[in-house]
Amino acid sequence: METKVIQTDRQQSRILLGEKISNLKNYLPTDKKVVVITDDNLYRHYHAAFDQFPIIRIGQGETNKNMDTMAFIMSQLIEMGVDRSCFVLGIGGGIVTDVAGFAASIFMRGVKFGFVSTSLLSMVDASVGGKNGVNSGGFKNMIGVFNQPEFVVCDYEMLHTLERDEFISGFAEIIKHGAIKDKDYFEYIEKNADKAIAIDPEVIHELVKKSVYIKASVVEADEKEKGERKKLNFGHTFGHAIEKLTGIHHGEAVAIGMMMAVKASQKFNFISHDEAEKIKKVIELYHLPIGIDIKANDLFSAMTKDKKRDGDSISLILLKGIGSAVIHKMSYKELETLTYDLC
Ligand code: GLY
């Protein structure tokens, strides 16, 4: 087990890489009432590990990541009679941790919280870095806060109970980290695809660790996404719109979004044909999709409502070679033309 500490201006967060859910008690406060927030599936598989605490169960899936679920959690917390000294423990994938972190951040103006991250996607991205929130009006993460969890337990054993599509989805964020920040890491991701998909413990540890270190350095530099953190949105401008329009897994949509951003990078002569082909190959090695049949006007319309917009322009993340992302500001008009070209 290894610990990575993320230190922001206001807070410290400990990411416990390879820790076991059975050691959870070592991280929980002994002088506070702990309340668990989890989903029905996680409860079924793992409830024995946290049955001693009061539990709030939410429905599975993106459709439950909304303000109705938030109102339900608030009413449950009030019914339990907990006060602002309580500790909220979110146990689940990205949806549960986003919801639990947001609930803890607004209940009685904020209580402390931690996570057990149970999906690959949440270990390498969603549960790390302090973004908490819910969707609204069909658009992702429209309501939320930046607030760091006290700790995140990443127990790799829990990856074995994930649905295959959900597990594979996590590799999109791993590929993203290599593509935007570290060419050597990208090579490692390429070389170890078979072992990673087979959940080889050493390879999974290396991938989660390296991704968490990359994400930690970005978050420490720019927690509130004023500049550098925008690079973590590589593949997400197109990806969020594709996810909204098709309902496919987040990671699958991000994989397609990354391919679109790579093609855009080629159009601007930022990246060579060979590098673009290499990224495509790695996405395919991880059994992720590289394209989808979608109408350009639907995609463009969904993108202009994304929260990454900035007035009538948008910051698209492109690559100037593998391992080097750039923030490319475009007007809506330019984005519209580009979207029609790419579709
Ligand atoms: N998932 C992107 C970020 O945390 O900034």
CSV table of N, CA and C and ligand atoms in Angstrom, one decimal, residues 125-126 128-131 146 173 176-177 215 218-219 223 225 229-230 232-233 236 250, ligand 1:
chain,number,residue,atom,x,y,z
A,125,ASP,N,-9.6,9.0,-11.6
A,125,ASP,CA,-10.1,10.3,-12.0
A,125,ASP,C,-11.2,10.8,-11.0
A,126,ALA,N,-12.4,10.2,-11.0
A,126,ALA,CA,-13.5,10.9,-10.4
A,126,ALA,C,-13.4,11.2,-8.9
A,128,VAL,N,-10.7,11.5,-7.2
A,128,VAL,CA,-9.5,12.2,-6.9
A,128,VAL,C,-9.5,13.7,-7.4
A,129,GLY,N,-9.3,14.6,-6.5
A,129,GLY,CA,-9.2,16.0,-7.0
A,129,GLY,C,-10.3,17.0,-6.6
A,130,GLY,N,-11.3,16.4,-5.9
A,130,GLY,CA,-12.2,17.3,-5.2
A,130,GLY,C,-13.4,17.9,-6.0
A,131,LYS,N,-13.6,17.3,-7.2
A,131,LYS,CA,-14.9,17.8,-7.9
A,131,LYS,C,-16.0,17.0,-7.4
A,146,PHE,N,-16.0,22.4,-5.4
A,146,PHE,CA,-14.6,21.9,-5.2
A,146,PHE,C,-14.4,21.7,-3.7
A,173,GLU,N,-9.7,7.2,-19.1
A,173,GLU,CA,-9.0,8.3,-18.4
A,173,GLU,C,-7.5,8.0,-18.2
A,176,LYS,N,-5.9,9.0,-21.3
A,176,LYS,CA,-6.0,10.5,-21.3
A,176,LYS,C,-4.8,11.0,-20.6
A,177,HIS,N,-4.5,10.5,-19.4
A,177,HIS,CA,-3.4,11.0,-18.6
A,177,HIS,C,-2.0,10.9,-19.3
A,215,LYS,N,-2.7,13.4,-12.0
A,215,LYS,CA,-3.8,14.2,-11.6
A,215,LYS,C,-3.5,15.1,-10.4
A,218,VAL,N,-1.6,18.2,-11.3
A,218,VAL,CA,-2.4,19.2,-12.0
A,218,VAL,C,-3.4,19.9,-11.0
A,219,VAL,N,-4.0,19.1,-10.1
A,219,VAL,CA,-4.9,19.7,-9.1
A,219,VAL,C,-4.2,20.6,-8.1
A,223,GLU,N,-6.4,24.0,-8.6
A,223,GLU,CA,-7.5,23.2,-8.1
A,223,GLU,C,-8.9,23.6,-8.7
A,225,GLU,N,-9.6,24.9,-11.6
A,225,GLU,CA,-9.7,24.9,-13.1
A,225,GLU,C,-9.7,26.2,-13.8
A,229,ARG,N,-5.7,22.9,-15.2
A,229,ARG,CA,-6.6,21.7,-14.9
A,229,ARG,C,-7.5,21.5,-16.1
A,230,LYS,N,-7.7,22.5,-17.0
A,230,LYS,CA,-8.6,22.3,-18.2
A,230,LYS,C,-8.0,21.2,-19.0
A,232,LEU,N,-7.2,18.4,-18.2
A,232,LEU,CA,-7.8,17.1,-17.9
A,232,LEU,C,-9.1,16.9,-18.6
A,233,ASN,N,-9.6,17.9,-19.3
A,233,ASN,CA,-10.8,17.8,-20.1
A,233,ASN,C,-10.5,17.3,-21.5
A,236,HIS,N,-13.2,15.4,-23.4
A,236,HIS,CA,-14.4,15.5,-22.6
A,236,HIS,C,-15.4,16.5,-23.2
A,250,HIS,N,-19.3,6.7,-19.7
A,250,HIS,CA,-18.5,7.9,-19.7
A,250,HIS,C,-17.2,7.6,-20.4
B,1,GLY,N1,-12.1,14.9,-14.4
B,1,GLY,C1,-11.4,16.1,-14.6
B,1,GLY,C2,-11.0,16.9,-13.4
B,1,GLY,O1,-11.1,16.4,-12.3
B,1,GLY,O2,-10.6,18.0,-13.5
